mmCIF file with all atom_site columns, C-alpha atoms and ligand atoms in Angstrom:
data_model
loop_
_atom_site.group_PDB
_atom_site.id
_atom_site.type_symbol
_atom_site.label_atom_id
_atom_site.label_alt_id
_atom_site.label_comp_id
_atom_site.label_asym_id
_atom_site.label_entity_id
_atom_site.label_seq_id
_atom_site.pdbx_PDB_ins_code
_atom_site.Cartn_x
_atom_site.Cartn_y
_atom_site.Cartn_z
_atom_site.occupancy
_atom_site.B_iso_or_equiv
_atom_site.pdbx_formal_charge
_atom_site.auth_seq_id
_atom_site.auth_comp_id
_atom_site.auth_asym_id
_atom_site.auth_atom_id
_atom_site.pdbx_PDB_model_num
ATOM   1   C  CA  . MET U 1 1   ? 33.097 35.888 -73.562  1.00 0.00 ? 1   MET U CA  1
ATOM   2   C  CA  . GLU U 1 2   ? 32.932 35.938 -69.778  1.00 0.00 ? 2   GLU U CA  1
ATOM   3   C  CA  . ARG U 1 3   ? 35.991 35.689 -67.546  1.00 0.00 ? 3   ARG U CA  1
ATOM   4   C  CA  . THR U 1 4   ? 36.304 34.364 -64.017  1.00 0.00 ? 4   THR U CA  1
ATOM   5   C  CA  . CYS U 1 5   ? 39.031 33.868 -61.446  1.00 0.00 ? 5   CYS U CA  1
ATOM   6   C  CA  . VAL U 1 6   ? 39.788 30.715 -59.490  1.00 0.00 ? 6   VAL U CA  1
ATOM   7   C  CA  . MET U 1 7   ? 42.282 30.307 -56.663  1.00 0.00 ? 7   MET U CA  1
ATOM   8   C  CA  . LEU U 1 8   ? 43.251 26.836 -55.476  1.00 0.00 ? 8   LEU U CA  1
ATOM   9   C  CA  . LYS U 1 9   ? 43.713 27.437 -51.766  1.00 0.00 ? 9   LYS U CA  1
ATOM   10  C  CA  . PRO U 1 10  ? 46.751 26.107 -49.850  1.00 0.00 ? 10  PRO U CA  1
ATOM   11  C  CA  . ASP U 1 11  ? 44.978 22.869 -48.779  1.00 0.00 ? 11  ASP U CA  1
ATOM   12  C  CA  . ALA U 1 12  ? 44.198 21.965 -52.411  1.00 0.00 ? 12  ALA U CA  1
ATOM   13  C  CA  . VAL U 1 13  ? 47.798 22.559 -53.485  1.00 0.00 ? 13  VAL U CA  1
ATOM   14  C  CA  . GLN U 1 14  ? 49.288 20.667 -50.512  1.00 0.00 ? 14  GLN U CA  1
ATOM   15  C  CA  . ARG U 1 15  ? 46.948 17.727 -50.999  1.00 0.00 ? 15  ARG U CA  1
ATOM   16  C  CA  . GLY U 1 16  ? 48.139 17.385 -54.592  1.00 0.00 ? 16  GLY U CA  1
ATOM   17  C  CA  . LEU U 1 17  ? 44.719 18.163 -56.064  1.00 0.00 ? 17  LEU U CA  1
ATOM   18  C  CA  . THR U 1 18  ? 45.871 20.871 -58.467  1.00 0.00 ? 18  THR U CA  1
ATOM   19  C  CA  . GLY U 1 19  ? 45.754 18.720 -61.610  1.00 0.00 ? 19  GLY U CA  1
ATOM   20  C  CA  . GLU U 1 20  ? 42.500 17.010 -60.649  1.00 0.00 ? 20  GLU U CA  1
ATOM   21  C  CA  . ILE U 1 21  ? 40.777 20.366 -60.119  1.00 0.00 ? 21  ILE U CA  1
ATOM   22  C  CA  . ILE U 1 22  ? 42.157 22.088 -63.222  1.00 0.00 ? 22  ILE U CA  1
ATOM   23  C  CA  . THR U 1 23  ? 41.045 19.095 -65.321  1.00 0.00 ? 23  THR U CA  1
ATOM   24  C  CA  . ARG U 1 24  ? 37.434 19.753 -64.312  1.00 0.00 ? 24  ARG U CA  1
ATOM   25  C  CA  . PHE U 1 25  ? 37.568 23.267 -65.760  1.00 0.00 ? 25  PHE U CA  1
ATOM   26  C  CA  . GLU U 1 26  ? 39.274 22.088 -68.937  1.00 0.00 ? 26  GLU U CA  1
ATOM   27  C  CA  . ARG U 1 27  ? 36.871 19.248 -69.596  1.00 0.00 ? 27  ARG U CA  1
ATOM   28  C  CA  . VAL U 1 28  ? 33.773 21.459 -69.289  1.00 0.00 ? 28  VAL U CA  1
ATOM   29  C  CA  . GLY U 1 29  ? 35.208 23.561 -72.133  1.00 0.00 ? 29  GLY U CA  1
ATOM   30  C  CA  . LEU U 1 30  ? 36.547 26.612 -70.290  1.00 0.00 ? 30  LEU U CA  1
ATOM   31  C  CA  . LYS U 1 31  ? 39.732 28.162 -71.645  1.00 0.00 ? 31  LYS U CA  1
ATOM   32  C  CA  . ILE U 1 32  ? 42.673 28.818 -69.317  1.00 0.00 ? 32  ILE U CA  1
ATOM   33  C  CA  . ILE U 1 33  ? 43.827 32.322 -70.257  1.00 0.00 ? 33  ILE U CA  1
ATOM   34  C  CA  . GLY U 1 34  ? 46.105 32.865 -67.259  1.00 0.00 ? 34  GLY U CA  1
ATOM   35  C  CA  . VAL U 1 35  ? 47.782 30.727 -64.606  1.00 0.00 ? 35  VAL U CA  1
ATOM   36  C  CA  . LYS U 1 36  ? 50.249 31.383 -61.785  1.00 0.00 ? 36  LYS U CA  1
ATOM   37  C  CA  . MET U 1 37  ? 51.530 30.083 -58.462  1.00 0.00 ? 37  MET U CA  1
ATOM   38  C  CA  . ALA U 1 38  ? 52.085 32.468 -55.564  1.00 0.00 ? 38  ALA U CA  1
ATOM   39  C  CA  . TRP U 1 39  ? 52.405 32.458 -51.792  1.00 0.00 ? 39  TRP U CA  1
ATOM   40  C  CA  . PRO U 1 40  ? 50.116 35.347 -50.835  1.00 0.00 ? 40  PRO U CA  1
ATOM   41  C  CA  . THR U 1 41  ? 50.820 37.654 -47.916  1.00 0.00 ? 41  THR U CA  1
ATOM   42  C  CA  . LYS U 1 42  ? 48.120 38.466 -45.353  1.00 0.00 ? 42  LYS U CA  1
ATOM   43  C  CA  . GLU U 1 43  ? 48.055 42.035 -46.665  1.00 0.00 ? 43  GLU U CA  1
ATOM   44  C  CA  . GLN U 1 44  ? 47.388 40.748 -50.177  1.00 0.00 ? 44  GLN U CA  1
ATOM   45  C  CA  . MET U 1 45  ? 44.531 38.538 -49.005  1.00 0.00 ? 45  MET U CA  1
ATOM   46  C  CA  . GLU U 1 46  ? 43.027 41.459 -47.038  1.00 0.00 ? 46  GLU U CA  1
ATOM   47  C  CA  . LYS U 1 47  ? 42.769 43.287 -50.357  1.00 0.00 ? 47  LYS U CA  1
ATOM   48  C  CA  . PHE U 1 48  ? 41.767 40.266 -52.429  1.00 0.00 ? 48  PHE U CA  1
ATOM   49  C  CA  . TYR U 1 49  ? 38.643 39.522 -50.368  1.00 0.00 ? 49  TYR U CA  1
ATOM   50  C  CA  . PRO U 1 50  ? 35.992 42.254 -50.008  1.00 0.00 ? 50  PRO U CA  1
ATOM   51  C  CA  . SER U 1 51  ? 35.633 44.334 -46.818  1.00 0.00 ? 51  SER U CA  1
ATOM   52  C  CA  . THR U 1 52  ? 32.257 45.917 -47.530  1.00 0.00 ? 52  THR U CA  1
ATOM   53  C  CA  . LYS U 1 53  ? 29.565 45.734 -44.858  1.00 0.00 ? 53  LYS U CA  1
ATOM   54  C  CA  . GLU U 1 54  ? 27.339 44.037 -47.423  1.00 0.00 ? 54  GLU U CA  1
ATOM   55  C  CA  . TRP U 1 55  ? 29.811 41.207 -48.105  1.00 0.00 ? 55  TRP U CA  1
ATOM   56  C  CA  . LEU U 1 56  ? 30.731 40.701 -44.437  1.00 0.00 ? 56  LEU U CA  1
ATOM   57  C  CA  . THR U 1 57  ? 27.051 40.535 -43.448  1.00 0.00 ? 57  THR U CA  1
ATOM   58  C  CA  . SER U 1 58  ? 26.220 38.067 -46.239  1.00 0.00 ? 58  SER U CA  1
ATOM   59  C  CA  . VAL U 1 59  ? 29.034 35.779 -45.047  1.00 0.00 ? 59  VAL U CA  1
ATOM   60  C  CA  . GLY U 1 60  ? 27.620 36.019 -41.498  1.00 0.00 ? 60  GLY U CA  1
ATOM   61  C  CA  . GLU U 1 61  ? 24.097 35.195 -42.724  1.00 0.00 ? 61  GLU U CA  1
ATOM   62  C  CA  . LYS U 1 62  ? 25.372 32.162 -44.637  1.00 0.00 ? 62  LYS U CA  1
ATOM   63  C  CA  . ALA U 1 63  ? 27.128 30.956 -41.469  1.00 0.00 ? 63  ALA U CA  1
ATOM   64  C  CA  . ARG U 1 64  ? 23.922 31.326 -39.449  1.00 0.00 ? 64  ARG U CA  1
ATOM   65  C  CA  . LYS U 1 65  ? 22.019 29.240 -42.004  1.00 0.00 ? 65  LYS U CA  1
ATOM   66  C  CA  . SER U 1 66  ? 24.633 26.469 -41.906  1.00 0.00 ? 66  SER U CA  1
ATOM   67  C  CA  . HIS U 1 67  ? 24.446 26.338 -38.111  1.00 0.00 ? 67  HIS U CA  1
ATOM   68  C  CA  . GLU U 1 68  ? 20.654 26.354 -38.011  1.00 0.00 ? 68  GLU U CA  1
ATOM   69  C  CA  . GLU U 1 69  ? 20.449 23.556 -40.576  1.00 0.00 ? 69  GLU U CA  1
ATOM   70  C  CA  . LYS U 1 70  ? 22.635 21.456 -38.278  1.00 0.00 ? 70  LYS U CA  1
ATOM   71  C  CA  . GLY U 1 71  ? 20.427 22.311 -35.294  1.00 0.00 ? 71  GLY U CA  1
ATOM   72  C  CA  . VAL U 1 72  ? 23.139 24.537 -33.790  1.00 0.00 ? 72  VAL U CA  1
ATOM   73  C  CA  . GLN U 1 73  ? 21.994 27.962 -32.556  1.00 0.00 ? 73  GLN U CA  1
ATOM   74  C  CA  . ASP U 1 74  ? 23.971 30.914 -33.926  1.00 0.00 ? 74  ASP U CA  1
ATOM   75  C  CA  . LYS U 1 75  ? 23.251 34.042 -31.878  1.00 0.00 ? 75  LYS U CA  1
ATOM   76  C  CA  . ARG U 1 76  ? 26.138 36.065 -33.313  1.00 0.00 ? 76  ARG U CA  1
ATOM   77  C  CA  . ASP U 1 77  ? 25.603 39.348 -35.123  1.00 0.00 ? 77  ASP U CA  1
ATOM   78  C  CA  . PRO U 1 78  ? 26.088 38.529 -38.856  1.00 0.00 ? 78  PRO U CA  1
ATOM   79  C  CA  . LEU U 1 79  ? 28.379 41.536 -39.408  1.00 0.00 ? 79  LEU U CA  1
ATOM   80  C  CA  . GLU U 1 80  ? 30.613 40.485 -36.495  1.00 0.00 ? 80  GLU U CA  1
ATOM   81  C  CA  . THR U 1 81  ? 30.637 36.885 -37.783  1.00 0.00 ? 81  THR U CA  1
ATOM   82  C  CA  . GLY U 1 82  ? 31.618 38.201 -41.216  1.00 0.00 ? 82  GLY U CA  1
ATOM   83  C  CA  . LYS U 1 83  ? 34.512 40.207 -39.741  1.00 0.00 ? 83  LYS U CA  1
ATOM   84  C  CA  . TRP U 1 84  ? 35.742 37.166 -37.845  1.00 0.00 ? 84  TRP U CA  1
ATOM   85  C  CA  . VAL U 1 85  ? 35.449 34.975 -40.958  1.00 0.00 ? 85  VAL U CA  1
ATOM   86  C  CA  . LYS U 1 86  ? 37.461 37.485 -42.955  1.00 0.00 ? 86  LYS U CA  1
ATOM   87  C  CA  . SER U 1 87  ? 40.266 37.459 -40.360  1.00 0.00 ? 87  SER U CA  1
ATOM   88  C  CA  . VAL U 1 88  ? 40.551 33.648 -40.291  1.00 0.00 ? 88  VAL U CA  1
ATOM   89  C  CA  . LEU U 1 89  ? 40.132 33.469 -44.058  1.00 0.00 ? 89  LEU U CA  1
ATOM   90  C  CA  . VAL U 1 90  ? 43.100 35.795 -44.560  1.00 0.00 ? 90  VAL U CA  1
ATOM   91  C  CA  . GLU U 1 91  ? 45.207 33.490 -42.318  1.00 0.00 ? 91  GLU U CA  1
ATOM   92  C  CA  . TYR U 1 92  ? 44.083 30.404 -44.251  1.00 0.00 ? 92  TYR U CA  1
ATOM   93  C  CA  . ALA U 1 93  ? 44.624 31.812 -47.740  1.00 0.00 ? 93  ALA U CA  1
ATOM   94  C  CA  . SER U 1 94  ? 48.125 33.022 -46.877  1.00 0.00 ? 94  SER U CA  1
ATOM   95  C  CA  . CYS U 1 95  ? 49.342 29.879 -45.069  1.00 0.00 ? 95  CYS U CA  1
ATOM   96  C  CA  . GLY U 1 96  ? 50.914 28.318 -48.182  1.00 0.00 ? 96  GLY U CA  1
ATOM   97  C  CA  . PRO U 1 97  ? 51.235 28.585 -51.954  1.00 0.00 ? 97  PRO U CA  1
ATOM   98  C  CA  . VAL U 1 98  ? 48.105 28.945 -54.079  1.00 0.00 ? 98  VAL U CA  1
ATOM   99  C  CA  . VAL U 1 99  ? 47.495 28.336 -57.781  1.00 0.00 ? 99  VAL U CA  1
ATOM   100 C  CA  . VAL U 1 100 ? 45.464 31.015 -59.545  1.00 0.00 ? 100 VAL U CA  1
ATOM   101 C  CA  . LEU U 1 101 ? 43.635 30.661 -62.838  1.00 0.00 ? 101 LEU U CA  1
ATOM   102 C  CA  . ALA U 1 102 ? 41.872 33.102 -65.126  1.00 0.00 ? 102 ALA U CA  1
ATOM   103 C  CA  . LEU U 1 103 ? 39.253 31.196 -67.115  1.00 0.00 ? 103 LEU U CA  1
ATOM   104 C  CA  . GLU U 1 104 ? 37.160 32.256 -70.098  1.00 0.00 ? 104 GLU U CA  1
ATOM   105 C  CA  . GLY U 1 105 ? 33.972 30.907 -71.643  1.00 0.00 ? 105 GLY U CA  1
ATOM   106 C  CA  . ASN U 1 106 ? 30.231 31.362 -71.947  1.00 0.00 ? 106 ASN U CA  1
ATOM   107 C  CA  . SER U 1 107 ? 28.730 31.895 -68.452  1.00 0.00 ? 107 SER U CA  1
ATOM   108 C  CA  . ALA U 1 108 ? 32.166 31.114 -66.989  1.00 0.00 ? 108 ALA U CA  1
ATOM   109 C  CA  . ILE U 1 109 ? 31.328 32.571 -63.548  1.00 0.00 ? 109 ILE U CA  1
ATOM   110 C  CA  . GLU U 1 110 ? 28.197 30.473 -63.054  1.00 0.00 ? 110 GLU U CA  1
ATOM   111 C  CA  . ILE U 1 111 ? 29.690 27.313 -64.546  1.00 0.00 ? 111 ILE U CA  1
ATOM   112 C  CA  . VAL U 1 112 ? 32.712 27.478 -62.256  1.00 0.00 ? 112 VAL U CA  1
ATOM   113 C  CA  . ARG U 1 113 ? 30.523 28.101 -59.169  1.00 0.00 ? 113 ARG U CA  1
ATOM   114 C  CA  . LYS U 1 114 ? 28.423 25.077 -60.168  1.00 0.00 ? 114 LYS U CA  1
ATOM   115 C  CA  . LEU U 1 115 ? 31.517 22.852 -60.472  1.00 0.00 ? 115 LEU U CA  1
ATOM   116 C  CA  . VAL U 1 116 ? 32.945 24.211 -57.195  1.00 0.00 ? 116 VAL U CA  1
ATOM   117 C  CA  . GLY U 1 117 ? 29.771 23.589 -55.126  1.00 0.00 ? 117 GLY U CA  1
ATOM   118 C  CA  . SER U 1 118 ? 28.435 25.232 -51.956  1.00 0.00 ? 118 SER U CA  1
ATOM   119 C  CA  . THR U 1 119 ? 30.644 27.252 -49.624  1.00 0.00 ? 119 THR U CA  1
ATOM   120 C  CA  . ASP U 1 120 ? 29.926 24.715 -46.871  1.00 0.00 ? 120 ASP U CA  1
ATOM   121 C  CA  . PRO U 1 121 ? 31.471 21.467 -48.150  1.00 0.00 ? 121 PRO U CA  1
ATOM   122 C  CA  . LEU U 1 122 ? 28.938 19.511 -46.116  1.00 0.00 ? 122 LEU U CA  1
ATOM   123 C  CA  . LYS U 1 123 ? 26.205 20.960 -48.314  1.00 0.00 ? 123 LYS U CA  1
ATOM   124 C  CA  . ALA U 1 124 ? 28.171 20.682 -51.570  1.00 0.00 ? 124 ALA U CA  1
ATOM   125 C  CA  . GLN U 1 125 ? 26.766 18.000 -53.852  1.00 0.00 ? 125 GLN U CA  1
ATOM   126 C  CA  . PRO U 1 126 ? 28.789 14.925 -54.825  1.00 0.00 ? 126 PRO U CA  1
ATOM   127 C  CA  . GLY U 1 127 ? 30.387 15.593 -58.202  1.00 0.00 ? 127 GLY U CA  1
ATOM   128 C  CA  . THR U 1 128 ? 31.400 19.110 -57.166  1.00 0.00 ? 128 THR U CA  1
ATOM   129 C  CA  . ILE U 1 129 ? 34.966 19.927 -56.125  1.00 0.00 ? 129 ILE U CA  1
ATOM   130 C  CA  . ARG U 1 130 ? 34.021 20.811 -52.534  1.00 0.00 ? 130 ARG U CA  1
ATOM   131 C  CA  . GLY U 1 131 ? 31.617 17.852 -52.378  1.00 0.00 ? 131 GLY U CA  1
ATOM   132 C  CA  . ASP U 1 132 ? 34.135 15.315 -53.659  1.00 0.00 ? 132 ASP U CA  1
ATOM   133 C  CA  . PHE U 1 133 ? 37.395 16.150 -51.929  1.00 0.00 ? 133 PHE U CA  1
ATOM   134 C  CA  . THR U 1 134 ? 36.865 17.191 -48.317  1.00 0.00 ? 134 THR U CA  1
ATOM   135 C  CA  . PRO U 1 135 ? 34.988 16.090 -45.170  1.00 0.00 ? 135 PRO U CA  1
ATOM   136 C  CA  . GLU U 1 136 ? 35.032 19.731 -43.949  1.00 0.00 ? 136 GLU U CA  1
ATOM   137 C  CA  . SER U 1 137 ? 32.012 21.742 -42.731  1.00 0.00 ? 137 SER U CA  1
ATOM   138 C  CA  . ILE U 1 138 ? 31.324 25.317 -41.590  1.00 0.00 ? 138 ILE U CA  1
ATOM   139 C  CA  . VAL U 1 139 ? 30.110 24.165 -38.170  1.00 0.00 ? 139 VAL U CA  1
ATOM   140 C  CA  . PHE U 1 140 ? 33.275 22.059 -37.674  1.00 0.00 ? 140 PHE U CA  1
ATOM   141 C  CA  . ALA U 1 141 ? 35.558 24.903 -38.790  1.00 0.00 ? 141 ALA U CA  1
ATOM   142 C  CA  . ASP U 1 142 ? 33.775 27.412 -36.517  1.00 0.00 ? 142 ASP U CA  1
ATOM   143 C  CA  . ALA U 1 143 ? 34.069 25.039 -33.563  1.00 0.00 ? 143 ALA U CA  1
ATOM   144 C  CA  . ASN U 1 144 ? 37.807 24.897 -34.269  1.00 0.00 ? 144 ASN U CA  1
ATOM   145 C  CA  . GLN U 1 145 ? 38.070 28.681 -34.645  1.00 0.00 ? 145 GLN U CA  1
ATOM   146 C  CA  . ARG U 1 146 ? 39.406 28.627 -38.192  1.00 0.00 ? 146 ARG U CA  1
ATOM   147 C  CA  . ALA U 1 147 ? 38.290 29.243 -41.774  1.00 0.00 ? 147 ALA U CA  1
ATOM   148 C  CA  . THR U 1 148 ? 36.311 26.573 -43.571  1.00 0.00 ? 148 THR U CA  1
ATOM   149 C  CA  . ARG U 1 149 ? 38.921 24.697 -45.584  1.00 0.00 ? 149 ARG U CA  1
ATOM   150 C  CA  . ASN U 1 150 ? 36.967 24.302 -48.778  1.00 0.00 ? 150 ASN U CA  1
ATOM   151 C  CA  . LEU U 1 151 ? 39.890 23.961 -51.211  1.00 0.00 ? 151 LEU U CA  1
ATOM   152 C  CA  . ILE U 1 152 ? 39.042 26.610 -53.726  1.00 0.00 ? 152 ILE U CA  1
ATOM   153 C  CA  . HIS U 1 153 ? 37.955 30.190 -54.305  1.00 0.00 ? 153 HIS U CA  1
ATOM   154 C  CA  . ALA U 1 154 ? 35.875 31.189 -57.326  1.00 0.00 ? 154 ALA U CA  1
ATOM   155 C  CA  . SER U 1 155 ? 34.549 34.641 -58.277  1.00 0.00 ? 155 SER U CA  1
ATOM   156 C  CA  . GLY U 1 156 ? 30.943 35.070 -57.173  1.00 0.00 ? 156 GLY U CA  1
ATOM   157 C  CA  . ASN U 1 157 ? 29.912 37.703 -59.729  1.00 0.00 ? 157 ASN U CA  1
ATOM   158 C  CA  . LYS U 1 158 ? 31.193 39.948 -62.550  1.00 0.00 ? 158 LYS U CA  1
ATOM   159 C  CA  . GLU U 1 159 ? 32.572 42.645 -60.213  1.00 0.00 ? 159 GLU U CA  1
ATOM   160 C  CA  . GLU U 1 160 ? 34.519 40.094 -58.161  1.00 0.00 ? 160 GLU U CA  1
ATOM   161 C  CA  . ALA U 1 161 ? 35.841 38.472 -61.346  1.00 0.00 ? 161 ALA U CA  1
ATOM   162 C  CA  . LYS U 1 162 ? 37.078 41.803 -62.713  1.00 0.00 ? 162 LYS U CA  1
ATOM   163 C  CA  . HIS U 1 163 ? 38.734 42.787 -59.429  1.00 0.00 ? 163 HIS U CA  1
ATOM   164 C  CA  . GLU U 1 164 ? 40.331 39.373 -58.902  1.00 0.00 ? 164 GLU U CA  1
ATOM   165 C  CA  . ILE U 1 165 ? 41.719 38.946 -62.429  1.00 0.00 ? 165 ILE U CA  1
ATOM   166 C  CA  . LYS U 1 166 ? 43.207 42.450 -62.228  1.00 0.00 ? 166 LYS U CA  1
ATOM   167 C  CA  . PHE U 1 167 ? 44.542 41.642 -58.752  1.00 0.00 ? 167 PHE U CA  1
ATOM   168 C  CA  . TRP U 1 168 ? 46.528 38.628 -59.973  1.00 0.00 ? 168 TRP U CA  1
ATOM   169 C  CA  . PHE U 1 169 ? 47.321 39.218 -63.648  1.00 0.00 ? 169 PHE U CA  1
ATOM   170 C  CA  . LYS U 1 170 ? 48.963 41.964 -65.667  1.00 0.00 ? 170 LYS U CA  1
ATOM   171 C  CA  . GLU U 1 171 ? 47.518 42.419 -69.197  1.00 0.00 ? 171 GLU U CA  1
ATOM   172 C  CA  . ASN U 1 172 ? 50.512 40.611 -70.729  1.00 0.00 ? 172 ASN U CA  1
ATOM   173 C  CA  . GLU U 1 173 ? 49.985 37.615 -68.422  1.00 0.00 ? 173 GLU U CA  1
ATOM   174 C  CA  . LEU U 1 174 ? 46.596 36.876 -70.023  1.00 0.00 ? 174 LEU U CA  1
ATOM   175 C  CA  . PHE U 1 175 ? 46.688 34.962 -73.296  1.00 0.00 ? 175 PHE U CA  1
ATOM   176 C  CA  . ASP U 1 176 ? 44.401 34.822 -76.303  1.00 0.00 ? 176 ASP U CA  1
ATOM   177 C  CA  . TYR U 1 177 ? 44.498 31.587 -78.341  1.00 0.00 ? 177 TYR U CA  1
ATOM   178 C  CA  . LYS U 1 178 ? 42.135 29.185 -80.055  1.00 0.00 ? 178 LYS U CA  1
ATOM   179 C  CA  . LEU U 1 179 ? 40.953 26.295 -77.927  1.00 0.00 ? 179 LEU U CA  1
ATOM   180 C  CA  . GLY U 1 180 ? 40.584 22.924 -79.700  1.00 0.00 ? 180 GLY U CA  1
ATOM   181 C  CA  . GLY U 1 181 ? 36.895 22.320 -80.382  1.00 0.00 ? 181 GLY U CA  1
ATOM   182 C  CA  . GLU U 1 182 ? 35.971 25.966 -79.888  1.00 0.00 ? 182 GLU U CA  1
ATOM   183 C  CA  . GLU U 1 183 ? 33.791 26.008 -83.068  1.00 0.00 ? 183 GLU U CA  1
ATOM   184 C  CA  . ILE U 1 184 ? 31.861 23.004 -81.800  1.00 0.00 ? 184 ILE U CA  1
ATOM   185 C  CA  . LEU U 1 185 ? 31.146 24.825 -78.543  1.00 0.00 ? 185 LEU U CA  1
ATOM   186 C  CA  . TYR U 1 186 ? 30.263 28.233 -79.938  1.00 0.00 ? 186 TYR U CA  1
ATOM   187 C  CA  . SER U 1 187 ? 29.897 28.493 -83.742  1.00 0.00 ? 187 SER U CA  1
ATOM   188 C  CA  . ASN U 1 188 ? 26.679 28.109 -85.748  1.00 0.00 ? 188 ASN U CA  1
ATOM   189 C  CA  . ASN U 1 189 ? 28.490 26.976 -88.875  1.00 0.00 ? 189 ASN U CA  1
ATOM   190 C  CA  . TRP U 1 190 ? 30.534 23.994 -87.913  1.00 0.00 ? 190 TRP U CA  1
ATOM   191 C  CA  . THR U 1 191 ? 27.846 21.394 -88.792  1.00 0.00 ? 191 THR U CA  1
ATOM   192 C  CA  . LYS U 1 192 ? 27.195 22.752 -92.316  1.00 0.00 ? 192 LYS U CA  1
ATOM   193 C  CA  . ARG U 1 193 ? 27.725 20.013 -94.890  1.00 0.00 ? 193 ARG U CA  1
ATOM   194 C  CA  . LYS U 1 194 ? 30.087 21.070 -97.693  1.00 0.00 ? 194 LYS U CA  1
ATOM   195 C  CA  . LYS U 1 195 ? 28.527 21.175 -101.215 1.00 0.00 ? 195 LYS U CA  1
ATOM   196 C  CA  . THR U 1 196 ? 29.756 18.287 -103.335 1.00 0.00 ? 196 THR U CA  1
HETATM 197 P  P1  . LIG Y 2 .   ? 32.712 31.289 -51.325  1.00 0.00 ? 201 LIG Y P1  1
HETATM 198 O  O1  . LIG Y 2 .   ? 32.460 32.380 -52.322  1.00 0.00 ? 201 LIG Y O1  1
HETATM 199 O  O2  . LIG Y 2 .   ? 31.854 30.082 -51.586  1.00 0.00 ? 201 LIG Y O2  1
HETATM 200 O  O3  . LIG Y 2 .   ? 34.165 30.927 -51.191  1.00 0.00 ? 201 LIG Y O3  1
HETATM 201 O  O4  . LIG Y 2 .   ? 32.234 31.825 -49.886  1.00 0.00 ? 201 LIG Y O4  1
HETATM 202 P  P2  . LIG Y 2 .   ? 32.316 33.297 -49.219  1.00 0.00 ? 201 LIG Y P2  1
HETATM 203 O  O5  . LIG Y 2 .   ? 32.767 34.297 -50.218  1.00 0.00 ? 201 LIG Y O5  1
HETATM 204 O  O6  . LIG Y 2 .   ? 31.016 33.523 -48.537  1.00 0.00 ? 201 LIG Y O6  1
HETATM 205 O  O7  . LIG Y 2 .   ? 33.409 33.102 -48.073  1.00 0.00 ? 201 LIG Y O7  1
HETATM 206 C  C1  . LIG Y 2 .   ? 34.786 33.120 -48.360  1.00 0.00 ? 201 LIG Y C1  1
HETATM 207 C  C2  . LIG Y 2 .   ? 35.481 31.982 -47.639  1.00 0.00 ? 201 LIG Y C2  1
HETATM 208 O  O8  . LIG Y 2 .   ? 35.449 32.200 -46.219  1.00 0.00 ? 201 LIG Y O8  1
HETATM 209 C  C3  . LIG Y 2 .   ? 34.878 30.588 -47.811  1.00 0.00 ? 201 LIG Y C3  1
HETATM 210 O  O9  . LIG Y 2 .   ? 35.259 29.957 -49.010  1.00 0.00 ? 201 LIG Y O9  1
HETATM 211 C  C4  . LIG Y 2 .   ? 35.403 29.871 -46.569  1.00 0.00 ? 201 LIG Y C4  1
HETATM 212 O  O10 . LIG Y 2 .   ? 36.758 29.437 -46.727  1.00 0.00 ? 201 LIG Y O10 1
HETATM 213 C  C5  . LIG Y 2 .   ? 35.368 30.965 -45.511  1.00 0.00 ? 201 LIG Y C5  1
HETATM 214 N  N1  . LIG Y 2 .   ? 34.092 30.987 -44.778  1.00 0.00 ? 201 LIG Y N1  1
HETATM 215 C  C6  . LIG Y 2 .   ? 32.917 31.480 -45.248  1.00 0.00 ? 201 LIG Y C6  1
HETATM 216 N  N2  . LIG Y 2 .   ? 31.942 31.403 -44.323  1.00 0.00 ? 201 LIG Y N2  1
HETATM 217 C  C7  . LIG Y 2 .   ? 32.505 30.870 -43.216  1.00 0.00 ? 201 LIG Y C7  1
HETATM 218 C  C8  . LIG Y 2 .   ? 32.001 30.568 -41.906  1.00 0.00 ? 201 LIG Y C8  1
HETATM 219 O  O11 . LIG Y 2 .   ? 30.839 30.783 -41.578  1.00 0.00 ? 201 LIG Y O11 1
HETATM 220 N  N3  . LIG Y 2 .   ? 32.872 30.029 -41.004  1.00 0.00 ? 201 LIG Y N3  1
HETATM 221 C  C9  . LIG Y 2 .   ? 34.166 29.781 -41.318  1.00 0.00 ? 201 LIG Y C9  1
HETATM 222 N  N4  . LIG Y 2 .   ? 34.945 29.226 -40.357  1.00 0.00 ? 201 LIG Y N4  1
HETATM 223 N  N5  . LIG Y 2 .   ? 34.689 30.060 -42.543  1.00 0.00 ? 201 LIG Y N5  1
HETATM 224 C  C10 . LIG Y 2 .   ? 33.870 30.598 -43.494  1.00 0.00 ? 201 LIG Y C10 1
HETATM 225 MG MG1 . LIG Y 2 .   ? 32.902 34.406 -52.288  1.00 0.00 ? 202 LIG Y MG1 1
#
């Protein structure tokens, strides 16, 4: 079964959206195997988010796309944009308490990303967490020289998930139990009629 990591960022916690957001993961059938509240330090967030050239450049490219789609020219070098984003992101993620979850289920990484919605809340579809709960946008955040306040972090791939779960949880802070309805979600046998 696949595992993923979610972090409700300080704006989600301070707006009282913790329960609302966790409910979405529970109702889709994902199992909470770990949960904790913490107030991260800047140093922690530096290590939590990647620093590779590849990741920084991809963040910069995404920013350029968001600007161009709004008809705003973005002449910045994507790597430099990525470095700037990382610095403001570290400030944002450490400005208050966060709630972290480790979730487990089939295709957990992709399902969570689908429920979370696009990085730019302006592009996030209604029905997604970023689409439903914030009027934020990348262009607006950039104009205000701060990170895009998009409420939530979710692992983007298997490597991120592994790193992030290990970052937040010790082995004995992750729990194995049977979720109600688990057979209905995953077993082939649950519909078999008993012989009478
Ligand atoms: P995510 O996986 O959807 O969270 O997006 P990324 O991993 O690409 O970026 C990490 C976080 O940095 C995002 O969730 C935003 O909070 C912030 N961020 C990303 N791109 C930008 C940007 O272009 N401008 C600003 N101001 N913040 C950004
Ligand atoms: Mg990401």
